[in-house]
Amino acid sequence: MDTNYEILIIGTGFSGIGMGVKLREMGIHDFAILEQADEVGGTWRDNDYPGAACDVQSLLYSFSFDQNPRWSRMFAEQKEILEYLKGVADRYGVRPHIRFGCKVTGARWNDRRGQWKIELEDGRTFTSKVLIAGSGGLSRPAFPVIPGQDVYRGPAFHTARWDHSFDLTNKSVAVIGTGASAIQVVPAIVPKVGQLKLFQRTPAWVMPKPDREIGRFEQRMYAAMPFTLHAARASIYWMLESRLIGFVGKPALMEYAKKDALAFIHKEIQDPELRVKVTPDYAFGCKRVLLSNDYYAALTRDNVEVVTDGIERLGERSVVTRDGVERPVDAIVYATGFQVGDFSAAPFEITGRDGIDLREVWRDGAEAYFGASIAGFPNLFLITGPNTGLGHTSMVLMIEAHIQYVSSAIRTMREKQLATVDVRKDVQDAFNRRLHARLSRTIWATGGCKSWYQTSAGKIVALWPGSTVTFRKRTEQFDLSKYEATAASAIAEAPQPAEAPASEIAGSV
Ligand code: NAP
């Protein structure tokens, strides 16, 4: 028997929890949030590798409606962000709506009923009028295909699935990758391991992290005088927002930042060979700019080797590079990122009108309308879908903009008694033509790098080429004229014995 809700949300990261808060604020209670794990948190639950922390200031990397005066640092660590998210779920009454242990494997649109049917791994099924995917762009770890992976016999794990049962003490550890995760994990484990072999394919531009403790006095001030907290958040917001110009407007401005980054390498690393190894040959900002105060210093330690020769294969307990050198290792850490780019479809099968498969629709790179709606997939909303990522500021800003957009859509559907809304294909196509014309002039396209922002053919599917101000403004109100709509009365009435609101069945919300 299907369990039916008006609205189903997938995932309990910032997106799912924030959406739940908004629905309750709107007086909507007939909704559930499906979560595959047994706790909330999304990426901040899964990425608990040593050193995991935010690289955006916490005063901004938090909900605008629940600003936290008690962050202990400017850039909070993973545990503190996870506690914050758990707190939001509890404080705003979202937790009773969450169905833990619900791993979604498929979602299928039923045009006759105007309903989504959601299938779980364990065979259970749910139905809902509206489906909101808050499963995030960076949720599925990417593992490179390396010859010999079937031969290798030692422990191996991804940063997003850290094996805490494995003791790294005095072990020889290979870390593959030098992105945002690697630059946090390397300094965190280097004092403990015996040897660390860092396999670098492409170096990243790294800048100092303006991190510091937030002392008791400052915390008390933020709590007692909330306007000081709001002012501090606003100043961080505008400082980060102003950086956008270098990415999308005047890429030449990045030359100034590049000089600073080169000076940072020079200051932190004395060995000329290592300096050359870590210096990128592409434009500053083309890949995500990383922030760290201890990464370069970690690379200069005696027990660290930065290997740039390229991995040829794995042996039983070793990594062999193209120059023929075999390095024995006790464990391999894959800091190799997430399935975005070519793999940007949802982590489960989504079938829309006339049986169309989203993976097929997105074969040449994901597209949507403002990253939220996809033609042919009625009543489906993505929170931070294609082209909504940012290279310069907090993703929570985009998540909140999308929550506002989806809530405006739901309000419109309720007020106008609509059964379905489906974005017009011509509107979506025109939107994407303009978007990609703009993206083609950004540093992400012209900077001479390959990044996870792109598909293998070079199409940028991850980033929004504008300011968060513009995005927020343009997504504030749902515009029904951009959608094809069906009135509720037009949906055929079918006998639906199993479709009583789940709140009556589950009884809890
Ligand atoms: P990433 O930026 O995609 O980095 C993956 C790394 O693995 C790259 O250095 C890549 O090299 C390397 N790699 C992939 N396949 C390889 C292979 N076959 N051989 C050698 N190296 C290989 O992934 P990430 O570091 O997990 O970060 C992903 C995103 O997550 C970030 O950009 C950020 O948005 C987010 N994140 C945020 C934080 C935070 O503090 N808020 C922390 C971690 C992650 P190439 O560059 O050559 O492809």
Coordinates of C-alpha atoms and ligand atoms in Angstrom, one line a residue:
M1 CA 0.0 0.0 0.0
D2 CA 1.4 3.4 -1.0
T3 CA 1.8 6.0 1.7
N4 CA 0.5 9.3 0.4
Y5 CA 1.5 12.9 1.2
E6 CA 0.8 16.2 -0.5
I7 CA 4.5 16.8 -0.6
L8 CA 7.6 14.6 -0.3
I9 CA 11.1 15.9 0.1
I10 CA 14.2 13.8 -0.4
G11 CA 17.2 14.4 1.9
T12 CA 17.8 16.1 5.2
G13 CA 20.7 18.4 4.4
F14 CA 20.4 22.2 4.5
S15 CA 17.9 21.9 1.6
G16 CA 15.5 19.3 3.0
I17 CA 15.5 20.7 6.5
G18 CA 15.1 24.3 5.3
M19 CA 12.2 23.3 3.0
G20 CA 10.5 21.5 6.0
V21 CA 10.8 24.6 8.1
K22 CA 9.2 26.7 5.3
L23 CA 6.3 24.3 4.8
R24 CA 5.5 24.3 8.5
E25 CA 5.7 28.1 8.5
M26 CA 3.1 28.1 5.6
G27 CA 0.9 25.9 7.7
I28 CA 1.5 22.8 5.6
H29 CA 1.8 19.6 7.6
D30 CA 1.0 16.9 5.0
F31 CA 4.5 16.3 4.0
A32 CA 7.4 13.9 4.8
I33 CA 11.1 14.0 4.3
L34 CA 12.7 10.8 3.2
E35 CA 16.2 10.3 4.5
Q36 CA 18.3 7.2 3.7
A37 CA 20.5 7.5 6.8
D38 CA 19.5 7.4 10.4
E39 CA 20.3 11.0 11.2
V40 CA 19.9 14.4 9.5
G41 CA 22.8 16.4 8.0
G42 CA 23.4 15.4 4.4
T43 CA 26.9 16.3 3.3
W44 CA 27.7 17.5 6.8
R45 CA 26.8 14.1 8.2
D46 CA 28.7 12.1 5.5
N47 CA 31.9 14.1 5.3
D48 CA 33.3 13.5 8.7
Y49 CA 36.9 13.0 7.6
P50 CA 39.6 14.3 9.8
G51 CA 40.0 18.1 9.3
A52 CA 36.5 18.5 7.7
A53 CA 35.4 22.1 8.1
C54 CA 33.6 24.7 6.1
D55 CA 35.5 27.0 3.7
V56 CA 32.9 29.7 3.9
Q57 CA 32.4 31.8 7.0
S58 CA 29.8 30.2 9.3
L59 CA 28.0 33.5 10.0
L60 CA 27.0 33.2 6.3
Y61 CA 27.0 29.5 6.0
S62 CA 23.8 29.1 8.0
F63 CA 20.2 29.9 7.6
S64 CA 19.2 33.6 7.5
F65 CA 16.2 32.7 9.7
D66 CA 18.3 30.9 12.3
Q67 CA 21.5 32.9 12.7
N68 CA 23.7 31.4 15.3
P69 CA 25.5 33.7 17.8
R70 CA 27.5 30.8 19.2
W71 CA 29.8 29.7 16.3
S72 CA 33.1 28.8 18.0
R73 CA 35.2 29.7 14.9
M74 CA 34.9 31.9 11.8
F75 CA 35.0 28.7 9.7
A76 CA 33.2 26.1 11.8
E77 CA 34.3 22.4 11.8
Q78 CA 32.0 19.7 10.5
K79 CA 30.8 18.5 13.9
E80 CA 29.6 22.0 14.8
I81 CA 27.7 22.5 11.5
L82 CA 26.1 19.1 11.9
E83 CA 25.0 20.0 15.5
Y84 CA 23.6 23.3 14.1
L85 CA 21.5 21.4 11.5
K86 CA 20.2 18.9 14.0
G87 CA 19.3 21.9 16.2
V88 CA 17.3 23.6 13.4
A89 CA 15.4 20.3 12.7
D90 CA 14.5 20.1 16.4
R91 CA 13.8 23.8 17.0
Y92 CA 11.4 24.2 14.1
G93 CA 9.5 20.9 14.5
V94 CA 10.8 19.3 11.3
R95 CA 12.1 16.0 12.9
P96 CA 8.6 14.3 13.3
H97 CA 8.2 14.7 9.5
I98 CA 11.4 12.8 8.7
R99 CA 11.3 9.1 7.7
F100 CA 14.8 7.7 8.4
G101 CA 16.1 4.6 6.6
C102 CA 14.3 5.5 3.4
K103 CA 16.7 5.1 0.5
V104 CA 14.9 6.3 -2.6
T105 CA 15.7 4.2 -5.7
G106 CA 13.2 5.6 -8.2
A107 CA 10.5 8.2 -8.8
R108 CA 7.9 7.8 -11.5
W109 CA 5.3 10.4 -12.6
N110 CA 1.7 9.2 -13.1
D111 CA 0.0 11.7 -15.4
R112 CA -3.5 10.3 -14.9
R113 CA -3.3 10.7 -11.2
G114 CA -1.1 13.8 -11.2
Q115 CA 1.1 12.1 -8.7
W116 CA 4.7 11.0 -8.2
K117 CA 5.3 7.4 -7.0
I118 CA 8.5 7.0 -5.0
E119 CA 10.1 3.6 -4.6
L120 CA 12.5 2.7 -1.8
E121 CA 15.3 0.2 -1.8
D122 CA 13.4 -2.0 0.6
G123 CA 10.3 -2.2 -1.6
R124 CA 8.1 0.4 0.2
T125 CA 6.4 3.0 -1.9
F126 CA 5.2 6.5 -1.3
T127 CA 3.0 8.8 -3.5
S128 CA 2.8 12.6 -3.5
K129 CA 1.5 15.5 -5.6
V130 CA 4.7 17.4 -5.3
L131 CA 8.2 16.0 -5.1
I132 CA 11.1 18.1 -3.9
A133 CA 14.6 16.7 -4.5
G134 CA 17.0 18.1 -1.9
S135 CA 19.6 15.4 -2.4
G136 CA 22.3 17.8 -3.3
G137 CA 24.9 18.0 -6.0
L138 CA 27.8 16.6 -4.0
S139 CA 26.3 13.5 -2.4
R140 CA 27.7 10.6 -4.5
P141 CA 31.4 10.0 -4.1
A142 CA 33.4 9.6 -7.3
F143 CA 36.0 6.9 -7.5
P144 CA 38.5 7.0 -10.3
V145 CA 38.9 3.8 -12.4
I146 CA 42.5 2.7 -11.8
P147 CA 43.9 -0.6 -13.2
G148 CA 44.6 -3.0 -10.4
Q149 CA 41.8 -1.9 -8.1
D150 CA 40.7 -5.6 -8.0
V151 CA 44.3 -6.7 -7.2
Y152 CA 44.8 -4.2 -4.3
R153 CA 44.3 -5.9 -0.9
G154 CA 44.6 -3.0 1.6
P155 CA 42.0 -0.7 3.1
A156 CA 40.7 2.0 0.8
F157 CA 38.0 4.5 1.5
H158 CA 36.6 7.8 0.2
T159 CA 36.8 11.1 2.2
A160 CA 33.0 11.2 2.2
R161 CA 32.8 7.7 3.7
W162 CA 35.7 7.8 6.1
D163 CA 36.6 4.5 7.8
H164 CA 37.0 5.5 11.4
S165 CA 37.8 1.9 12.4
F166 CA 41.1 2.1 10.5
D167 CA 43.9 3.4 12.7
L168 CA 46.3 5.5 10.6
T169 CA 49.0 5.7 13.2
N170 CA 52.4 5.2 11.7
K171 CA 50.9 3.8 8.5
S172 CA 52.0 4.6 5.0
V173 CA 49.0 6.3 3.5
A174 CA 48.3 7.2 -0.1
V175 CA 45.9 10.2 -0.6
I176 CA 44.7 10.6 -4.2
G177 CA 43.5 14.0 -5.1
T178 CA 44.3 17.6 -4.2
G179 CA 40.9 19.3 -4.1
A180 CA 38.9 20.9 -1.2
S181 CA 38.6 17.7 0.8
A182 CA 42.3 16.7 0.3
I183 CA 43.7 20.0 1.5
Q184 CA 41.8 19.6 4.8
V185 CA 42.5 15.9 5.4
V186 CA 46.2 16.0 4.6
P187 CA 47.3 18.5 7.4
A188 CA 44.9 16.7 9.8
I189 CA 46.4 13.2 9.4
V190 CA 50.0 14.1 8.6
P191 CA 51.2 14.2 12.2
K192 CA 49.8 10.8 12.8
V193 CA 50.8 8.7 9.8
G194 CA 54.2 7.3 9.1
Q195 CA 54.4 8.3 5.5
L196 CA 51.9 10.2 3.4
K197 CA 52.1 9.9 -0.4
L198 CA 50.0 12.6 -2.0
F199 CA 49.0 11.8 -5.6
Q200 CA 48.4 15.0 -7.4
R201 CA 47.0 15.2 -10.9
T202 CA 46.4 19.0 -11.0
P203 CA 47.4 21.5 -8.3
A204 CA 44.8 23.9 -6.9
W205 CA 45.2 27.6 -6.2
V206 CA 45.3 27.9 -2.4
M207 CA 44.9 31.1 -0.4
P208 CA 45.2 31.7 3.4
K209 CA 42.1 31.1 5.4
P210 CA 41.1 34.1 7.5
D211 CA 40.0 31.8 10.3
R212 CA 40.0 32.6 14.0
E213 CA 38.2 31.6 17.2
I214 CA 35.1 33.5 18.1
G215 CA 35.6 34.3 21.7
R216 CA 33.0 34.3 24.5
F217 CA 32.7 38.1 24.5
E218 CA 31.9 38.2 20.8
Q219 CA 29.4 35.4 21.1
R220 CA 27.7 37.1 24.0
M221 CA 27.5 40.3 22.0
Y222 CA 25.9 38.5 19.1
A223 CA 23.4 36.9 21.4
A224 CA 22.5 40.0 23.3
M225 CA 22.5 42.4 20.4
P226 CA 21.3 40.4 17.3
F227 CA 21.8 43.4 15.1
T228 CA 25.6 43.0 15.6
L229 CA 25.3 39.4 14.3
H230 CA 23.2 40.5 11.3
A231 CA 25.7 43.3 10.6
A232 CA 28.7 40.9 10.8
R233 CA 26.8 38.5 8.4
A234 CA 26.0 41.3 6.0
S235 CA 29.6 42.5 5.9
I236 CA 30.8 39.0 5.0
Y237 CA 28.1 38.6 2.5
W238 CA 29.1 41.8 0.6
M239 CA 32.8 41.1 0.9
L240 CA 32.3 37.7 -0.8
E241 CA 29.7 38.9 -3.3
S242 CA 32.1 41.6 -4.5
R243 CA 34.6 38.8 -5.5
L244 CA 32.2 37.6 -8.2
I245 CA 33.4 40.3 -10.6
G246 CA 36.7 38.4 -11.0
F247 CA 35.0 35.2 -11.9
V248 CA 32.3 36.4 -14.3
G249 CA 32.9 40.1 -15.2
K250 CA 36.5 40.9 -15.4
P251 CA 38.6 37.7 -15.4
A252 CA 41.7 39.9 -15.8
L253 CA 41.2 41.0 -12.1
M254 CA 42.2 37.5 -11.1
E255 CA 45.8 38.4 -12.0
Y256 CA 46.0 40.3 -8.7
A257 CA 44.7 37.4 -6.7
K258 CA 47.1 35.1 -8.5
K259 CA 50.0 37.3 -7.4
D260 CA 48.9 36.9 -3.8
A261 CA 48.6 33.1 -4.2
L262 CA 52.1 32.8 -5.8
A263 CA 53.5 34.9 -2.9
F264 CA 51.8 32.5 -0.5
I265 CA 53.4 29.5 -2.1
H266 CA 56.8 31.3 -1.9
K267 CA 56.3 32.1 1.7
E268 CA 55.2 28.6 2.8
I269 CA 57.4 26.4 0.6
Q270 CA 61.2 26.8 0.4
D271 CA 62.0 23.8 -1.8
P272 CA 62.0 25.0 -5.5
E273 CA 61.0 21.6 -6.8
L274 CA 58.0 21.4 -4.6
R275 CA 57.0 25.0 -5.4
V276 CA 56.9 24.1 -9.1
K277 CA 54.8 21.0 -8.3
V278 CA 52.1 22.9 -6.5
T279 CA 51.9 25.9 -8.8
P280 CA 48.9 25.6 -11.2
D281 CA 49.3 26.4 -14.9
Y282 CA 45.7 27.6 -15.3
A283 CA 43.9 30.9 -14.4
F284 CA 43.2 31.7 -10.7
G285 CA 39.5 30.9 -10.1
C286 CA 39.1 28.4 -13.0
K287 CA 38.8 25.6 -10.5
R288 CA 37.5 26.2 -7.0
V289 CA 40.0 28.4 -5.0
L290 CA 40.9 26.6 -1.8
L291 CA 41.6 28.1 1.6
S292 CA 44.1 26.7 4.0
N293 CA 46.7 27.9 6.5
D294 CA 48.3 24.5 7.0
Y295 CA 48.2 22.6 3.7
Y296 CA 51.5 23.9 2.2
A297 CA 53.2 23.6 5.5
A298 CA 52.1 20.0 5.7
L299 CA 53.6 19.2 2.3
T300 CA 57.0 20.4 3.5
R301 CA 57.1 17.7 6.3
D302 CA 59.7 15.0 6.0
N303 CA 57.1 12.2 6.0
V304 CA 55.3 13.7 2.9
E305 CA 55.9 13.0 -0.7
V306 CA 54.0 14.9 -3.4
V307 CA 53.8 12.5 -6.4
T308 CA 52.9 14.1 -9.8
D309 CA 53.9 11.3 -12.2
G310 CA 50.4 9.9 -12.6
I311 CA 49.0 6.7 -11.3
E312 CA 49.5 3.7 -13.7
R313 CA 48.0 0.9 -11.5
L314 CA 47.6 -0.4 -8.0
G315 CA 49.5 -3.5 -6.8
E316 CA 48.5 -5.7 -3.9
R317 CA 49.7 -3.2 -1.4
S318 CA 51.2 -0.5 -3.5
V319 CA 50.6 2.3 -6.0
V320 CA 52.6 2.3 -9.2
T321 CA 53.2 5.5 -11.1
R322 CA 53.8 5.9 -14.8
D323 CA 57.6 6.3 -14.3
G324 CA 57.6 2.7 -13.0
V325 CA 58.1 3.6 -9.3
E326 CA 56.2 1.3 -6.9
R327 CA 55.3 2.9 -3.6
P328 CA 54.2 0.4 -0.8
V329 CA 51.1 1.7 1.0
D330 CA 49.0 0.4 4.0
A331 CA 45.8 2.3 3.0
I332 CA 44.4 4.5 0.2
V333 CA 42.3 7.5 0.8
Y334 CA 40.3 8.6 -2.2
A335 CA 39.9 12.4 -2.0
T336 CA 38.6 12.3 -5.5
G337 CA 35.4 14.3 -5.2
F338 CA 31.8 13.7 -6.3
Q339 CA 29.8 12.6 -9.2
V340 CA 28.8 15.9 -10.9
G341 CA 29.6 16.8 -14.5
D342 CA 28.7 13.8 -16.6
F343 CA 26.9 12.2 -13.7
S344 CA 24.7 15.2 -12.7
A345 CA 21.4 13.3 -12.8
A346 CA 19.7 12.4 -9.6
P347 CA 21.2 9.5 -7.7
F348 CA 18.1 7.5 -8.5
E349 CA 15.9 6.9 -11.6
I350 CA 13.4 9.7 -12.3
T351 CA 10.8 9.1 -14.9
G352 CA 8.6 12.0 -16.1
R353 CA 5.8 12.4 -18.6
D354 CA 5.4 9.8 -21.3
G355 CA 8.0 7.6 -19.5
I356 CA 11.0 9.9 -20.2
D357 CA 14.0 9.1 -18.2
L358 CA 15.9 12.1 -16.7
R359 CA 19.3 10.5 -17.3
E360 CA 18.4 10.3 -21.0
V361 CA 17.1 13.9 -21.0
W362 CA 20.4 15.0 -19.4
R363 CA 22.6 12.8 -21.6
D364 CA 24.5 15.8 -22.9
G365 CA 24.6 17.7 -19.6
A366 CA 22.0 18.6 -17.1
E367 CA 19.7 21.6 -17.8
A368 CA 16.8 23.0 -15.9
Y369 CA 14.9 26.3 -15.4
F370 CA 16.7 28.3 -12.7
G371 CA 18.0 24.9 -11.5
A372 CA 14.6 24.1 -10.1
S373 CA 12.2 22.8 -12.8
I374 CA 12.7 20.5 -15.7
A375 CA 10.3 20.4 -18.7
G376 CA 8.4 17.0 -18.8
F377 CA 8.8 16.5 -15.1
P378 CA 5.7 18.1 -13.6
N379 CA 5.5 19.1 -9.9
L380 CA 9.1 18.1 -9.5
F381 CA 11.4 20.7 -7.9
L382 CA 15.1 20.5 -7.4
I383 CA 16.8 22.4 -4.7
T384 CA 20.1 23.5 -6.1
G385 CA 19.8 21.6 -9.4
P386 CA 21.9 22.3 -12.5
N387 CA 23.8 25.6 -12.7
T388 CA 23.1 26.9 -9.2
G389 CA 26.5 26.2 -7.6
L390 CA 28.7 29.1 -6.6
G391 CA 32.4 29.7 -6.8
H392 CA 32.5 32.7 -4.5
T393 CA 30.1 32.5 -1.6
S394 CA 27.8 30.4 0.6
M395 CA 25.6 27.8 -1.0
V396 CA 23.0 28.3 1.8
L397 CA 22.1 31.5 0.0
M398 CA 21.1 29.6 -3.1
I399 CA 19.3 26.9 -1.1
E400 CA 17.2 29.6 0.6
A401 CA 16.4 31.2 -2.7
H402 CA 15.2 27.9 -4.0
I403 CA 13.1 27.2 -0.9
Q404 CA 11.4 30.6 -1.5
Y405 CA 10.8 29.7 -5.1
V406 CA 9.3 26.3 -4.4
S407 CA 7.1 27.6 -1.6
S408 CA 5.9 30.3 -4.0
A409 CA 5.1 27.6 -6.5
I410 CA 3.2 25.5 -4.0
R411 CA 1.3 28.6 -2.8
T412 CA 0.3 29.3 -6.4
M413 CA -0.8 25.7 -7.0
R414 CA -3.0 25.8 -3.9
E415 CA -4.5 29.2 -4.5
K416 CA -5.3 28.4 -8.2
Q417 CA -6.3 24.8 -7.4
L418 CA -3.8 23.4 -9.9
A419 CA -3.0 19.7 -10.2
T420 CA 0.2 20.2 -12.1
V421 CA 2.8 22.7 -13.2
D422 CA 5.3 21.8 -15.8
V423 CA 7.9 24.4 -17.0
R424 CA 7.5 25.2 -20.8
K425 CA 10.2 23.6 -22.9
D426 CA 10.7 26.8 -24.9
V427 CA 11.1 28.8 -21.7
Q428 CA 13.7 26.4 -20.4
D429 CA 15.6 26.3 -23.6
A430 CA 15.7 30.1 -24.0
F431 CA 16.9 30.4 -20.3
N432 CA 19.7 27.9 -20.9
R433 CA 20.8 29.6 -24.1
R434 CA 21.3 32.9 -22.2
L435 CA 22.9 31.1 -19.3
H436 CA 25.5 29.3 -21.4
A437 CA 26.3 32.4 -23.4
R438 CA 27.1 34.1 -20.2
L439 CA 29.0 31.1 -18.8
S440 CA 31.2 31.0 -21.9
R441 CA 32.7 34.3 -20.9
T442 CA 33.5 33.4 -17.3
I443 CA 36.9 32.3 -16.0
W444 CA 35.5 28.8 -15.4
A445 CA 35.2 28.4 -19.2
T446 CA 38.2 30.5 -20.4
G447 CA 40.7 29.8 -17.6
G448 CA 42.3 26.7 -19.2
C449 CA 41.3 24.1 -16.7
K450 CA 39.1 21.0 -16.4
S451 CA 37.0 20.9 -13.3
W452 CA 34.0 19.1 -11.8
Y453 CA 31.9 22.2 -12.8
Q454 CA 32.0 20.8 -16.4
T455 CA 31.0 17.7 -18.3
S456 CA 33.7 15.9 -20.2
A457 CA 32.6 17.9 -23.3
G458 CA 33.3 21.1 -21.4
K459 CA 29.7 22.2 -20.7
I460 CA 29.4 23.9 -17.3
V461 CA 26.5 22.3 -15.5
A462 CA 27.3 23.2 -11.9
L463 CA 27.6 27.0 -11.7
W464 CA 25.4 30.0 -11.7
P465 CA 27.1 32.8 -13.6
G466 CA 25.7 35.7 -11.7
S467 CA 25.3 37.2 -8.2
T468 CA 23.2 35.7 -5.5
V469 CA 21.3 39.0 -5.4
T470 CA 20.1 38.4 -9.0
F471 CA 19.3 34.8 -8.4
R472 CA 17.3 35.6 -5.3
K473 CA 15.4 38.4 -7.1
R474 CA 14.6 36.3 -10.1
T475 CA 13.4 33.3 -8.1
E476 CA 11.4 35.2 -5.5
Q477 CA 8.1 34.8 -7.2
F478 CA 6.9 31.7 -9.1
D479 CA 5.8 32.9 -12.5
L480 CA 3.0 30.7 -13.7
S481 CA 3.2 32.1 -17.3
K482 CA 6.5 30.2 -17.7
Y483 CA 4.7 26.9 -16.9
E484 CA 2.0 24.7 -18.4
A485 CA -0.6 24.0 -15.8
T486 CA -3.5 21.6 -15.3
A487 CA -6.5 22.4 -13.1
A488 CA -7.2 20.0 -10.3
S489 CA -10.6 19.3 -11.8
A490 CA -9.0 18.0 -15.0
I491 CA -7.3 15.1 -13.2
A492 CA -9.3 12.0 -13.6
E493 CA -10.8 10.8 -10.3
A494 CA -9.6 7.2 -9.7
P495 CA -10.5 5.1 -6.7
Q496 CA -7.7 5.6 -4.3
P497 CA -8.2 3.6 -1.1
A498 CA -4.5 3.7 -0.2
E499 CA -4.2 7.5 -0.5
A500 CA -5.4 8.8 2.8
P501 CA -2.9 11.4 4.1
A502 CA 0.0 9.6 5.7
S503 CA -0.3 11.8 8.7
E504 CA -3.5 9.7 9.4
I505 CA -1.6 6.5 8.8
A506 CA 1.6 7.3 10.6
G507 CA -0.2 9.4 13.0
S508 CA 2.8 11.5 14.1
V509 CA 2.8 14.8 12.3
Ligands
NAP1 P1 37.3 17.7 -6.1 O1 37.5 19.2 -5.9 O2 36.6 17.2 -7.3 O3 38.8 17.1 -6.1 C1 39.0 15.8 -6.5 C2 40.5 15.6 -6.6 O4 40.8 14.3 -7.0 C3 41.1 16.5 -7.7 O5 42.4 17.0 -7.3 C4 41.3 15.6 -8.9 O6 42.3 15.9 -9.8 C5 41.6 14.3 -8.2 N1 41.4 13.1 -9.0 C6 40.3 12.7 -9.5 N2 40.5 11.5 -10.1 C7 41.8 11.3 -10.1 C8 42.7 10.3 -10.6 N3 42.2 9.3 -11.4 N4 44.0 10.4 -10.3 C9 44.5 11.4 -9.6 N5 43.7 12.4 -9.0 C10 42.4 12.3 -9.3 O7 36.7 17.0 -4.9 P2 36.6 17.5 -3.3 O8 38.0 17.9 -2.9 O9 35.9 16.4 -2.6 O10 35.8 18.8 -3.4 C11 34.5 18.8 -4.1 C12 33.7 20.0 -3.8 O11 33.1 19.8 -2.5 C13 34.5 21.3 -3.5 O12 34.9 22.0 -4.7 C14 33.6 22.1 -2.7 O13 32.6 22.7 -3.4 C15 33.0 21.0 -1.8 N6 33.8 20.9 -0.5 C16 33.7 21.9 0.3 C17 34.4 21.8 1.5 C18 34.2 23.0 2.4 O14 35.1 23.3 3.2 N7 33.0 23.6 2.5 C19 35.2 20.8 1.8 C20 35.3 19.8 0.9 C21 34.6 19.8 -0.3 P3 42.0 16.9 -11.0 O15 41.9 18.3 -10.5 O16 43.1 16.7 -12.0 O17 40.6 16.5 -11.6

